[in-house]
CSV table of C-alpha atoms and ligand atoms in Angstrom, one decimal:
chain,number,residue,atom,x,y,z
Q,1166,MET,CA,27.6,2.2,-21.4
Q,1167,PRO,CA,25.1,1.8,-18.7
Q,1168,GLN,CA,27.2,1.1,-15.8
Q,1169,ARG,CA,25.0,1.0,-12.7
Q,1170,ALA,CA,21.7,-0.4,-13.7
Q,1171,GLU,CA,20.2,-2.8,-11.7
Q,1172,ILE,CA,18.2,-5.7,-13.1
Q,1173,ILE,CA,15.9,-8.5,-11.2
Q,1174,LEU,CA,15.3,-11.2,-13.2
Q,1175,VAL,CA,12.7,-13.7,-12.0
Q,1176,ASP,CA,12.0,-17.1,-13.6
Q,1177,ASP,CA,12.1,-20.7,-12.6
Q,1178,GLU,CA,14.7,-22.0,-15.2
Q,1179,GLU,CA,18.2,-22.3,-14.0
Q,1180,ALA,CA,19.8,-22.6,-17.2
Q,1181,LEU,CA,18.2,-19.3,-18.8
Q,1182,CYS,CA,18.9,-17.3,-15.7
Q,1183,THR,CA,22.6,-18.2,-15.9
Q,1184,ALA,CA,22.4,-17.5,-19.2
Q,1185,ALA,CA,21.0,-14.1,-19.2
Q,1186,GLU,CA,22.8,-13.0,-16.4
Q,1187,LYS,CA,25.9,-13.6,-18.0
Q,1188,ILE,CA,25.2,-11.6,-21.5
Q,1189,LEU,CA,24.2,-8.9,-19.7
Q,1190,ALA,CA,27.3,-9.1,-17.3
Q,1191,LYS,CA,29.3,-8.2,-20.3
Q,1192,GLU,CA,27.1,-5.1,-21.2
Q,1193,GLY,CA,27.7,-4.0,-17.7
Q,1194,TYR,CA,24.4,-4.9,-16.1
Q,1195,ARG,CA,23.7,-6.0,-12.9
Q,1196,VAL,CA,21.6,-8.7,-12.6
Q,1197,THR,CA,19.8,-10.5,-10.0
Q,1198,SER,CA,17.8,-14.0,-10.7
Q,1199,LEU,CA,15.7,-15.6,-8.4
Q,1200,ASN,CA,13.5,-18.6,-9.3
Q,1201,THR,CA,10.1,-17.7,-7.5
Q,1202,ALA,CA,7.6,-14.7,-7.4
Q,1203,ALA,CA,7.7,-14.2,-3.8
Q,1204,ASP,CA,11.6,-14.4,-4.0
Q,1205,GLY,CA,11.5,-11.5,-7.0
Q,1206,LEU,CA,9.4,-9.3,-5.6
Q,1207,ALA,CA,10.4,-9.3,-1.9
Q,1208,LYS,CA,14.2,-8.4,-3.2
Q,1209,PHE,CA,12.4,-5.7,-5.4
Q,1210,GLU,CA,10.3,-4.4,-2.7
Q,1211,ARG,CA,13.7,-4.0,-0.3
Q,1212,ALA,CA,16.0,-3.0,-3.2
Q,1213,GLY,CA,13.8,-1.9,-6.5
Q,1214,ALA,CA,15.3,-2.0,-9.4
Q,1215,ASP,CA,15.7,-0.1,-13.0
Q,1216,LEU,CA,14.7,-2.8,-14.5
Q,1217,LEU,CA,12.0,-6.0,-13.8
Q,1218,ILE,CA,12.1,-9.4,-16.1
Q,1219,THR,CA,9.9,-11.5,-15.6
Q,1220,ASP,CA,8.9,-14.8,-16.6
Q,1221,LEU,CA,4.8,-15.4,-17.6
Q,1222,MET,CA,4.9,-19.0,-16.0
Q,1223,LEU,CA,6.1,-19.0,-12.9
Q,1224,PRO,CA,5.7,-22.2,-10.1
Q,1225,ASP,CA,4.1,-19.9,-7.5
Q,1226,LEU,CA,2.2,-16.6,-9.1
Q,1227,GLU,CA,1.4,-15.5,-12.6
Q,1228,GLY,CA,3.6,-13.3,-14.0
Q,1229,ILE,CA,1.2,-10.8,-14.8
Q,1230,GLN,CA,0.5,-10.4,-11.4
Q,1231,VAL,CA,4.4,-10.1,-10.8
Q,1232,LEU,CA,4.1,-6.9,-13.1
Q,1233,LYS,CA,0.8,-5.5,-11.6
Q,1234,ARG,CA,2.8,-5.8,-7.6
Q,1235,ALA,CA,6.0,-4.4,-9.6
Q,1236,LYS,CA,4.0,-1.8,-10.3
Q,1237,GLU,CA,2.4,-1.0,-7.6
Q,1238,ILE,CA,5.4,-1.0,-5.4
Q,1239,ARG,CA,7.3,1.4,-7.9
Q,1240,PRO,CA,5.0,3.0,-10.9
Q,1241,THR,CA,7.9,4.3,-12.5
Q,1242,VAL,CA,9.5,0.7,-13.1
Q,1243,GLU,CA,9.8,-0.8,-16.6
Q,1244,VAL,CA,9.0,-4.7,-16.7
Q,1245,ILE,CA,9.6,-6.7,-19.7
Q,1246,VAL,CA,7.9,-10.0,-19.9
Q,1247,ILE,CA,9.3,-13.6,-20.9
Q,1248,THR,CA,7.1,-15.6,-23.3
Q,1249,GLY,CA,7.2,-19.2,-23.5
Q,1250,HIS,CA,5.2,-21.4,-25.9
Q,1251,GLY,CA,1.6,-20.8,-26.0
Q,1252,THR,CA,1.6,-17.5,-23.7
Q,1253,VAL,CA,1.9,-14.9,-26.6
Q,1254,GLU,CA,-1.8,-13.6,-25.4
Q,1255,LYS,CA,-0.5,-13.0,-21.9
Q,1256,ALA,CA,2.1,-11.1,-23.6
Q,1257,VAL,CA,-0.2,-9.0,-25.2
Q,1258,GLU,CA,-2.3,-8.7,-21.7
Q,1259,ALA,CA,1.1,-7.7,-20.2
Q,1260,MET,CA,1.7,-5.0,-23.0
Q,1261,ARG,CA,-1.5,-3.4,-22.0
Q,1262,LEU,CA,-0.9,-3.5,-18.3
Q,1263,GLY,CA,2.2,-1.8,-19.0
Q,1264,ALA,CA,5.1,-4.1,-19.4
Q,1265,TYR,CA,7.7,-2.2,-21.9
Q,1266,ASP,CA,8.1,-5.3,-23.8
Q,1267,PHE,CA,8.1,-9.3,-24.0
Q,1268,LEU,CA,10.9,-11.2,-25.2
Q,1269,ALA,CA,10.0,-15.3,-26.3
Q,1270,LYS,CA,12.1,-18.3,-25.3
Q,1271,PRO,CA,14.3,-19.1,-26.4
Q,1272,PHE,CA,16.4,-15.5,-26.3
Q,1273,ASP,CA,18.7,-14.4,-29.1
Q,1274,PRO,CA,21.6,-12.8,-27.3
Q,1275,ASP,CA,21.1,-10.2,-29.5
Q,1276,VAL,CA,17.6,-9.4,-29.1
Q,1277,LEU,CA,18.0,-9.7,-25.4
Q,1278,GLN,CA,20.5,-7.1,-25.4
Q,1279,LEU,CA,18.8,-4.8,-27.7
Q,1280,THR,CA,15.4,-5.0,-25.7
Q,1281,ILE,CA,17.4,-4.2,-22.2
Q,1282,ALA,CA,19.4,-1.6,-23.8
Q,1283,ARG,CA,16.1,0.2,-25.1
Q,1284,ALA,CA,14.0,-0.3,-22.3
Q,1285,TYR,CA,17.4,0.8,-19.7
Q,1286,ARG,CA,17.0,3.8,-22.1
Q,1287,LEU,CA,13.8,4.6,-21.6
Q,1288,ALA,CA,13.9,4.6,-17.7
Q,1289,GLU,CA,16.8,6.6,-17.8
Q,1290,LEU,CA,14.9,9.6,-19.9
Q,1291,GLN,CA,11.6,9.1,-18.0
Q,1292,ALA,CA,14.0,9.4,-14.7
Q,1293,GLU,CA,15.4,13.2,-16.3
Q,1294,ASN,CA,12.3,13.9,-17.2
Q,1295,ARG,CA,11.0,13.5,-14.2
Q,1296,ARG,CA,14.3,15.4,-12.6
Q,1297,LEU,CA,13.5,18.3,-15.1
Q,1298,ARG,CA,10.2,18.7,-14.5
Q,1299,ALA,CA,11.3,19.4,-10.5
Q,1300,LEU,CA,13.5,21.8,-11.6
Q,1301,GLN,CA,11.3,23.9,-13.7
Q,1302,GLN,CA,8.6,23.9,-11.0
Q,1303,PRO,CA,8.2,27.6,-10.3
Q,1304,ASP,CA,10.3,28.7,-7.3
Q,1305,ALA,CA,8.2,28.7,-5.1
Q,1306,LEU,CA,10.7,30.9,-2.7
Q,1307,GLY,CA,11.0,33.5,-5.5
Q,1308,GLN,CA,6.9,34.1,-5.0
Q,1309,LEU,CA,7.2,34.3,-1.6
Q,1310,ILE,CA,6.4,38.0,-0.7
Q,1311,THR,CA,8.1,40.2,1.4
Q,1312,ARG,CA,10.6,42.6,2.2
Q,1313,ASP,CA,10.6,42.1,6.3
Q,1314,PRO,CA,14.4,40.7,7.3
Q,1315,GLU,CA,13.6,38.1,9.3
Q,1316,MET,CA,11.8,36.4,6.6
Q,1317,MET,CA,14.3,36.9,3.8
Q,1318,ARG,CA,16.5,35.2,6.7
Q,1319,ILE,CA,14.3,32.4,6.4
Q,1320,ALA,CA,14.2,32.1,3.0
Q,1321,ARG,CA,17.7,32.4,2.9
Q,1322,THR,CA,17.6,29.3,5.5
Q,1323,ILE,CA,15.3,27.4,3.3
Q,1324,ASP,CA,17.1,27.5,0.4
Q,1325,ARG,CA,19.8,26.4,2.1
Q,1326,VAL,CA,19.2,23.6,3.5
Q,1327,ALA,CA,17.2,22.7,1.1
Q,1328,ALA,CA,19.6,19.9,-0.8
Q,1329,SER,CA,20.4,18.1,2.7
Q,1330,ASN,CA,17.9,15.8,4.0
Q,1331,ALA,CA,17.6,17.2,7.2
Q,1332,THR,CA,13.5,16.9,8.7
Q,1333,VAL,CA,12.5,20.7,8.5
Q,1334,MET,CA,9.7,21.8,10.9
Q,1335,LEU,CA,7.5,25.1,10.5
Q,1336,LEU,CA,6.4,26.8,13.2
Q,1337,GLY,CA,3.9,29.8,12.8
Q,1338,GLU,CA,0.1,30.9,13.6
Q,1339,SER,CA,-2.2,29.9,10.7
Q,1340,GLY,CA,-2.2,31.5,7.4
Q,1341,THR,CA,1.4,32.4,7.7
Q,1342,GLY,CA,2.8,30.5,4.7
Q,1343,LYS,CA,3.7,26.8,6.4
Q,1344,GLU,CA,2.5,25.4,3.1
Q,1345,VAL,CA,4.0,28.1,0.9
Q,1346,LEU,CA,7.5,27.7,3.0
Q,1347,ALA,CA,7.2,23.9,2.3
Q,1348,GLN,CA,7.0,23.8,-1.2
Q,1349,GLY,CA,9.4,26.4,-1.8
Q,1350,LEU,CA,11.6,24.3,0.2
Q,1351,HIS,CA,10.6,20.9,-2.2
Q,1352,ALA,CA,11.4,23.3,-5.5
Q,1353,ALA,CA,14.5,24.4,-3.6
Q,1354,SER,CA,15.5,20.6,-3.2
Q,1355,LYS,CA,15.4,19.6,-6.9
Q,1356,ARG,CA,13.8,16.1,-5.8
Q,1357,SER,CA,12.8,14.4,-8.3
Q,1358,GLY,CA,9.5,13.1,-6.6
Q,1359,ARG,CA,6.4,14.5,-5.7
Q,1360,PHE,CA,5.5,16.9,-3.3
Q,1361,VAL,CA,3.0,15.6,-0.8
Q,1362,ALA,CA,0.8,17.0,1.8
Q,1363,ILE,CA,-1.2,15.6,4.5
Q,1364,ASN,CA,-2.9,17.4,6.8
Q,1365,CYS,CA,-3.1,15.0,10.1
Q,1366,ALA,CA,-6.0,17.5,11.7
Q,1367,ALA,CA,-8.5,16.9,8.9
Q,1368,ILE,CA,-8.3,13.5,9.1
Q,1369,PRO,CA,-10.0,11.0,10.9
Q,1370,GLU,CA,-8.2,8.8,13.4
Q,1371,ASN,CA,-8.9,5.3,11.9
Q,1372,LEU,CA,-8.0,6.8,8.6
Q,1373,LEU,CA,-5.6,8.1,8.9
Q,1374,GLU,CA,-2.9,5.2,9.4
Q,1375,SER,CA,-3.9,3.9,6.2
Q,1376,GLU,CA,-3.8,7.3,4.4
Q,1377,LEU,CA,0.0,7.6,5.8
Q,1378,PHE,CA,0.5,4.0,5.5
Q,1379,GLY,CA,-1.4,2.7,2.8
Q,1380,TYR,CA,-3.1,-0.8,2.9
Q,1381,GLU,CA,-3.2,-4.7,0.7
Q,1382,ARG,CA,-5.9,-5.5,-0.8
Q,1383,GLY,CA,-8.2,-7.5,2.2
Q,1384,ALA,CA,-6.2,-5.9,5.0
Q,1385,PHE,CA,-9.5,-4.7,6.9
Q,1386,THR,CA,-13.4,-4.6,5.0
Q,1387,GLY,CA,-13.8,-2.1,2.2
Q,1388,ALA,CA,-10.0,-2.4,1.2
Q,1389,ALA,CA,-11.0,-3.7,-2.6
Q,1390,LYS,CA,-7.6,-3.2,-3.5
Q,1391,THR,CA,-3.6,-2.6,-2.6
Q,1392,THR,CA,-3.2,1.2,-2.1
Q,1393,PRO,CA,0.0,3.0,-1.5
Q,1394,GLY,CA,-0.2,5.6,1.0
Q,1395,LYS,CA,0.9,9.2,1.6
Q,1396,ILE,CA,4.2,8.4,2.3
Q,1397,GLU,CA,5.0,5.8,-0.3
Q,1398,THR,CA,3.7,8.6,-3.2
Q,1399,ALA,CA,6.0,10.9,-1.9
Q,1400,HIS,CA,9.1,8.6,-2.7
Q,1401,GLU,CA,12.0,10.9,-4.2
Q,1402,GLY,CA,10.1,13.7,-3.5
Q,1403,THR,CA,8.8,15.7,0.0
Q,1404,LEU,CA,6.2,14.3,2.5
Q,1405,MET,CA,4.6,17.7,4.4
Q,1406,LEU,CA,2.7,16.4,8.3
Q,1407,ASP,CA,0.9,19.3,8.3
Q,1408,GLU,CA,-0.6,19.8,12.4
Q,1409,ILE,CA,1.5,17.6,13.5
Q,1410,GLY,CA,0.9,18.4,16.8
Q,1411,ASP,CA,-3.0,16.6,16.1
Q,1412,LEU,CA,-1.0,13.0,15.2
Q,1413,PRO,CA,-2.4,10.7,17.5
Q,1414,LEU,CA,0.4,8.9,19.8
Q,1415,ALA,CA,-0.2,5.5,18.5
Q,1416,LEU,CA,0.5,7.0,15.1
Q,1417,GLN,CA,3.5,9.1,16.6
Q,1418,ALA,CA,5.1,5.8,17.3
Q,1419,LYS,CA,4.6,4.5,13.8
Q,1420,LEU,CA,6.0,7.5,12.2
Q,1421,LEU,CA,8.6,7.6,14.3
Q,1422,ARG,CA,9.6,4.3,13.1
Q,1423,PHE,CA,9.4,4.9,9.7
Q,1424,LEU,CA,11.6,7.9,10.7
Q,1425,GLU,CA,14.5,5.9,12.1
Q,1426,GLN,CA,14.3,3.1,9.2
Q,1427,ARG,CA,13.1,4.8,6.4
Q,1428,THR,CA,10.6,1.9,5.6
Q,1429,ILE,CA,6.9,1.3,5.5
Q,1430,GLU,CA,5.0,-1.6,6.1
Q,1431,ARG,CA,1.4,-1.3,4.5
Q,1432,LEU,CA,-1.6,-2.2,6.6
Q,1433,GLY,CA,-1.8,-6.3,6.1
Q,1434,ALA,CA,1.3,-6.4,4.7
Q,1435,ARG,CA,3.8,-8.9,5.6
Q,1436,SER,CA,7.2,-7.0,3.9
Q,1437,GLU,CA,8.8,-3.4,4.4
Q,1438,ILE,CA,9.3,-1.3,1.5
Q,1439,ALA,CA,11.9,1.1,1.2
Q,1440,VAL,CA,11.0,4.9,1.2
Q,1441,ASP,CA,13.1,7.8,0.4
Q,1442,VAL,CA,11.2,11.2,1.8
Q,1443,ARG,CA,12.3,14.5,2.6
Q,1444,VAL,CA,9.7,15.2,5.9
Q,1445,VAL,CA,8.4,18.5,6.5
Q,1446,CYS,CA,6.0,19.0,9.4
Q,1447,ALA,CA,4.0,22.1,10.2
Q,1448,THR,CA,2.1,23.1,13.6
Q,1449,HIS,CA,0.5,26.3,14.8
Q,1450,GLN,CA,1.1,24.6,18.0
Q,1451,ASP,CA,3.0,24.9,21.0
Q,1452,LEU,CA,4.3,21.2,20.8
Q,1453,LYS,CA,7.0,22.0,23.9
Q,1454,SER,CA,3.5,21.6,26.2
Q,1455,LEU,CA,1.9,19.2,24.3
Q,1456,ILE,CA,5.0,16.8,25.2
Q,1457,ALA,CA,4.9,18.4,29.0
Q,1458,GLN,CA,0.7,17.3,29.0
Q,1459,GLY,CA,2.1,14.0,27.6
Q,1460,ARG,CA,0.0,14.5,24.1
Q,1461,PHE,CA,3.5,14.7,22.3
Q,1462,ARG,CA,6.5,12.2,22.3
Q,1463,GLU,CA,9.5,13.8,22.9
Q,1464,ASP,CA,11.7,11.6,21.3
Q,1465,LEU,CA,9.6,12.2,17.7
Q,1466,TYR,CA,9.9,15.7,18.7
Q,1467,TYR,CA,14.0,16.0,17.9
Q,1468,ARG,CA,13.4,13.6,15.1
Q,1469,LEU,CA,11.0,16.1,13.0
Q,1470,ALA,CA,12.9,19.2,15.0
Q,1471,GLU,CA,16.5,19.2,13.1
Q,1472,ILE,CA,15.9,22.5,11.6
Q,1473,VAL,CA,13.0,24.2,13.4
Q,1474,VAL,CA,12.2,27.3,11.3
Q,1475,THR,CA,9.6,29.9,13.4
Q,1476,ILE,CA,7.7,32.1,10.9
Q,1477,PRO,CA,6.8,35.4,12.5
Q,1478,PRO,CA,3.1,36.6,12.1
Q,1479,LEU,CA,2.2,39.2,9.4
Q,1480,ARG,CA,1.7,41.8,11.7
Q,1481,GLN,CA,5.6,41.6,13.1
Q,1482,ARG,CA,6.5,42.1,9.8
Q,1483,VAL,CA,7.8,45.1,8.7
Q,1484,GLY,CA,5.9,47.3,6.0
Q,1485,ASP,CA,4.9,43.3,4.4
Q,1486,ALA,CA,0.8,43.9,4.9
Q,1487,VAL,CA,0.6,46.6,2.6
Q,1488,LEU,CA,3.2,44.9,0.2
Q,1489,LEU,CA,1.3,41.8,0.2
Q,1490,ALA,CA,-2.1,43.8,-0.3
Q,1491,HIS,CA,-0.7,45.6,-3.4
Q,1492,ALA,CA,0.3,42.5,-4.8
Q,1493,PHE,CA,-3.0,40.1,-4.3
Q,1494,LEU,CA,-4.8,43.7,-5.4
Q,1495,ARG,CA,-2.8,43.5,-9.0
Q,1496,ARG,CA,-3.3,39.2,-8.9
Q,1497,PHE,CA,-7.0,39.7,-8.3
Q,1498,ALA,CA,-7.7,42.9,-10.6
Q,1499,GLN,CA,-6.0,40.7,-13.3
Q,1500,GLU,CA,-8.4,38.0,-12.6
Q,1501,GLN,CA,-11.3,40.0,-12.5
Q,1502,ARG,CA,-10.5,41.9,-15.2
Q,1503,ARG,CA,-10.6,45.5,-13.2
Q,1504,SER,CA,-7.5,46.6,-14.1
Q,1505,GLY,CA,-7.9,49.8,-13.1
Q,1506,LEU,CA,-8.4,49.0,-9.1
Q,1507,ALA,CA,-6.2,51.3,-6.6
Q,1508,LEU,CA,-6.4,50.8,-2.6
Q,1509,SER,CA,-7.3,54.2,-0.9
Q,1510,ASP,CA,-5.0,55.7,1.3
Q,1511,ASP,CA,-7.6,55.0,4.3
Q,1512,ALA,CA,-7.4,51.4,3.1
Q,1513,LEU,CA,-3.4,51.3,3.9
Q,1514,ARG,CA,-3.8,52.9,6.5
Q,1515,ALA,CA,-6.7,50.4,7.5
Q,1516,ILE,CA,-4.4,47.5,6.2
Q,1517,GLU,CA,-1.1,48.6,8.2
Q,1518,GLN,CA,-2.9,49.0,11.6
Q,1519,HIS,CA,-4.8,45.7,11.3
Q,1520,PRO,CA,-3.5,43.2,13.5
Q,1521,TRP,CA,-4.2,40.2,10.8
Q,1522,PRO,CA,-5.1,37.4,13.3
Q,1523,GLY,CA,-5.3,35.0,10.1
Q,1524,ASN,CA,-2.2,36.3,8.8
Q,1525,VAL,CA,-1.9,36.1,5.1
Q,1526,ARG,CA,-4.5,34.2,4.2
Q,1527,GLU,CA,-7.0,36.4,5.9
Q,1528,LEU,CA,-5.5,39.2,3.7
Q,1529,LEU,CA,-5.5,37.2,0.6
Q,1530,ASN,CA,-9.4,36.6,1.7
Q,1531,ALA,CA,-10.3,40.3,2.6
Q,1532,ILE,CA,-8.2,41.6,-0.9
Q,1533,LYS,CA,-9.9,39.0,-3.1
Q,1534,ARG,CA,-13.7,40.0,-1.5
Q,1535,ALA,CA,-13.0,43.7,-1.5
Q,1536,VAL,CA,-12.2,43.3,-5.8
Q,1537,ILE,CA,-15.5,41.4,-6.4
Q,1538,MET,CA,-17.2,43.7,-4.3
Q,1539,CYS,CA,-15.8,47.0,-5.2
Q,1540,GLU,CA,-17.9,49.3,-7.0
Q,1541,GLY,CA,-15.7,52.0,-7.5
Q,1542,GLU,CA,-12.0,52.5,-8.6
Q,1543,ARG,CA,-10.2,52.9,-5.1
Q,1544,LEU,CA,-10.9,50.2,-2.4
Q,1545,THR,CA,-12.3,51.5,0.9
Q,1546,PRO,CA,-11.6,50.0,4.3
Q,1547,ASP,CA,-15.1,49.2,4.2
Q,1548,ASP,CA,-14.9,46.9,0.9
Q,1549,ILE,CA,-11.7,45.4,2.5
Q,1550,GLY,CA,-14.2,44.4,6.1
Q,1551,LEU,CA,-11.9,46.8,8.3
Q,1552,PRO,CA,-13.3,49.9,10.0
Q,1553,THR,CA,-12.1,53.1,8.6
Q,1554,PRO,CA,-9.0,54.7,10.5
Q,1555,ALA,CA,-10.4,57.6,13.0
Q,1556,GLU,CA,-9.1,60.9,11.5
Q,1557,THR,CA,-6.3,62.4,13.9
Q,1558,ASN,CA,-5.9,66.2,14.3
Q,1559,PRO,CA,-2.8,67.8,13.0
Q,1560,GLY,CA,-1.5,68.3,16.4
Q,1561,GLU,CA,-1.7,64.7,17.0
Q,1562,ARG,CA,-0.9,63.0,13.6
Q,1563,SER,CA,3.0,64.7,14.0
Q,1564,ASP,CA,3.3,63.1,17.5
Q,1565,ILE,CA,2.2,59.6,16.3
Q,1566,ASP,CA,4.2,59.7,13.3
Q,1567,LEU,CA,7.1,60.3,15.0
Q,1568,ARG,CA,6.7,58.0,17.2
Q,1569,THR,CA,5.9,55.0,14.4
Q,1570,VAL,CA,9.5,56.6,12.6
Q,1571,ARG,CA,11.4,55.9,15.7
Q,1572,GLU,CA,9.8,52.8,16.1
Q,1573,SER,CA,10.4,51.3,12.6
Q,1574,ALA,CA,14.0,52.5,13.0
Q,1575,GLU,CA,14.6,50.9,16.2
Q,1576,ARG,CA,12.8,47.8,15.0
Q,1577,GLN,CA,15.1,47.9,12.0
Q,1578,ALA,CA,18.0,48.9,13.3
Q,1579,ILE,CA,17.4,45.8,16.2
Q,1580,LEU,CA,16.7,42.8,13.6
Q,1581,ALA,CA,19.6,43.8,11.1
Q,1582,ALA,CA,21.7,43.8,14.7
Q,1583,LEU,CA,20.3,40.7,15.2
Q,1584,ALA,CA,20.9,39.0,12.3
Q,1585,ARG,CA,24.2,40.7,11.8
Q,1586,SER,CA,25.4,39.0,15.2
Q,1587,ASN,CA,23.9,36.0,14.4
Q,1588,GLU,CA,21.1,36.4,17.2
Q,1589,ASN,CA,23.8,36.4,19.6
Q,1590,ILE,CA,22.1,39.0,22.3
Q,1591,VAL,CA,25.1,40.5,23.9
Q,1592,LYS,CA,27.0,41.1,20.9
Q,1593,ALA,CA,23.5,42.8,18.8
Q,1594,ALA,CA,23.7,45.1,22.2
Q,1595,GLU,CA,27.2,45.6,21.6
Q,1596,MET,CA,26.4,46.8,17.7
Q,1597,LEU,CA,23.4,49.0,19.0
Q,1598,GLY,CA,25.4,50.9,21.8
Q,1599,ILE,CA,22.9,49.7,24.1
Q,1600,SER,CA,22.5,47.4,27.2
Q,1601,ARG,CA,21.7,43.9,27.5
Q,1602,PRO,CA,18.7,44.3,29.9
Q,1603,THR,CA,17.5,47.7,27.6
Q,1604,LEU,CA,17.4,45.8,24.6
Q,1605,TYR,CA,15.1,42.8,25.8
Q,1606,ASP,CA,13.1,45.8,27.1
Q,1607,LEU,CA,13.4,47.3,23.4
Q,1608,MET,CA,12.5,43.8,22.2
Q,1609,ARG,CA,9.3,42.9,24.2
Q,1610,ARG,CA,8.1,46.6,23.5
Q,1611,LEU,CA,8.6,46.1,19.7
Q,1612,ALA,CA,7.7,42.7,19.9
Q,1613,ILE,CA,10.2,40.8,18.4
Q,1614,ARG,CA,11.4,37.3,19.5
E,2917,ATP,N1,4.6,35.6,1.8
E,2917,ATP,C1,3.6,34.9,0.8
E,2917,ATP,N2,3.6,35.4,-0.3
E,2917,ATP,C2,2.7,35.3,-0.7
E,2917,ATP,N3,1.8,34.3,-0.4
E,2917,ATP,C3,1.6,34.1,0.9
E,2917,ATP,C4,2.6,34.6,1.8
E,2917,ATP,N4,2.5,33.7,2.8
E,2917,ATP,C5,1.2,32.9,2.6
E,2917,ATP,N5,0.8,33.5,1.2
E,2917,ATP,C6,-0.6,32.9,0.8
E,2917,ATP,O1,-1.2,32.8,1.9
E,2917,ATP,C7,-2.2,31.4,1.9
E,2917,ATP,C8,-1.8,30.9,3.3
E,2917,ATP,O2,-0.5,30.4,3.3
E,2917,ATP,P1,-0.6,28.6,3.4
E,2917,ATP,O3,-1.5,27.8,3.3
E,2917,ATP,O4,1.0,28.5,3.4
E,2917,ATP,O5,-0.2,29.4,5.3
E,2917,ATP,P2,-0.3,28.3,6.9
E,2917,ATP,O6,0.9,28.4,7.6
E,2917,ATP,O7,0.3,26.5,6.0
E,2917,ATP,O8,-1.5,28.2,7.7
E,2917,ATP,P3,-2.3,26.9,7.9
E,2917,ATP,O9,-1.8,26.5,9.2
E,2917,ATP,O10,-3.6,27.6,8.2
E,2917,ATP,O11,-2.2,25.6,7.4
E,2917,ATP,C9,-1.7,30.9,0.6
E,2917,ATP,O12,-2.9,31.0,-0.5
E,2917,ATP,C10,-0.5,31.2,0.3
E,2917,ATP,O13,-0.4,30.9,-1.1
E,2918,MG,MG1,-1.1,25.1,6.2
């Protein structure tokens, strides 16, 4: 029994509405009837509904237009049209435009019940389908390749906050995996809608507003048809605002308004649409300094920064560069059907020593290119585009090795102590048996934030 099904019925015949309401209420549906297309659509935009039933002959607008508008507002809604005498052709057109079924006047109560029950069942099945599809999306966090304690802590944080609606801010240098984590957050959230990303830096300022908020037909020259914006497209899903630091101030105000009210108004529209999206934003810029320069709104910052995740650059992750290099090599070697390929010892050392300013993306591209270019079975530093690490004489090497070993042991212990103490420096120093200034000193030297 569809207990909570919400139906909007648009028909100018008062008697028909009353009769249909009565029949459907008995079946457990909640019906709101409205007598004009304008009222019906306004209610639908505001509150949504599982089903929309509309007469094809309305005083203010053709039912066909109501169908089109409703599908624009929520492409997933099922619409049933009501046909009177002489509108059978219109009913056929309505079906062609995506109406689920039609009802001929006067209704037979049984036919009405049956048609509604089937349409509602279909709407339910489709919603279930979308939910299952979202579940099946490969778990992006599972694809995150890392062995670094800080990155693993971040993956756990993402997993934990996924189910909430909290806005997440991902900070990190270019190529550190902000988009990978944003997609992981969406997958783990099990939200039924889509993951939609928009890069605020890549779209010219004058187009960005309509990209985000959408526009009505005729809102400006060239607006040939009503188009929903990215925010609306992400309804019931996740919206990633990439390079948020590049959002122009005027749009920052509009975005803040959306985050506070959770409704949008398309350009040229007279009504608001409620949108349910989880927002993730990302930037490689220092937002605090943009705020100090007056280029980023502080109030928007606090709206967006409900949960802040700072992704460490690749050079600060323990062992990740080599781990990722092996994984990318496997992936690309398979793609290129060159399964015998391996990394030479020199290449491994070169990868470890390189600071990777372009982070994971730079490493990924380097390995991809190397797999295509390499002639032998062993990738050399040259194939990867890195200098061959200088040969060290035996005496020097053991010294360097000891230092490397000690530094890596110190780093592991400090990271573990910070994790166990929940980043409490006093407690971490206690666990490590050193003073607080010494810990700060070591952290600075080992580039641990
Ligand atoms: N830990 C990881 N494991 C596997 N692949 C990764 C990892 N991190 C990043 N990648 C891959 O590296 C590339 C760059 O990652 P991504 O696009 O998420 O970076 P970004 O932080 O969004 O960069 P930018 O700031 O330049 O947009 C992608 O192809 C991504 O799949
Ligand atoms: Mg990105």
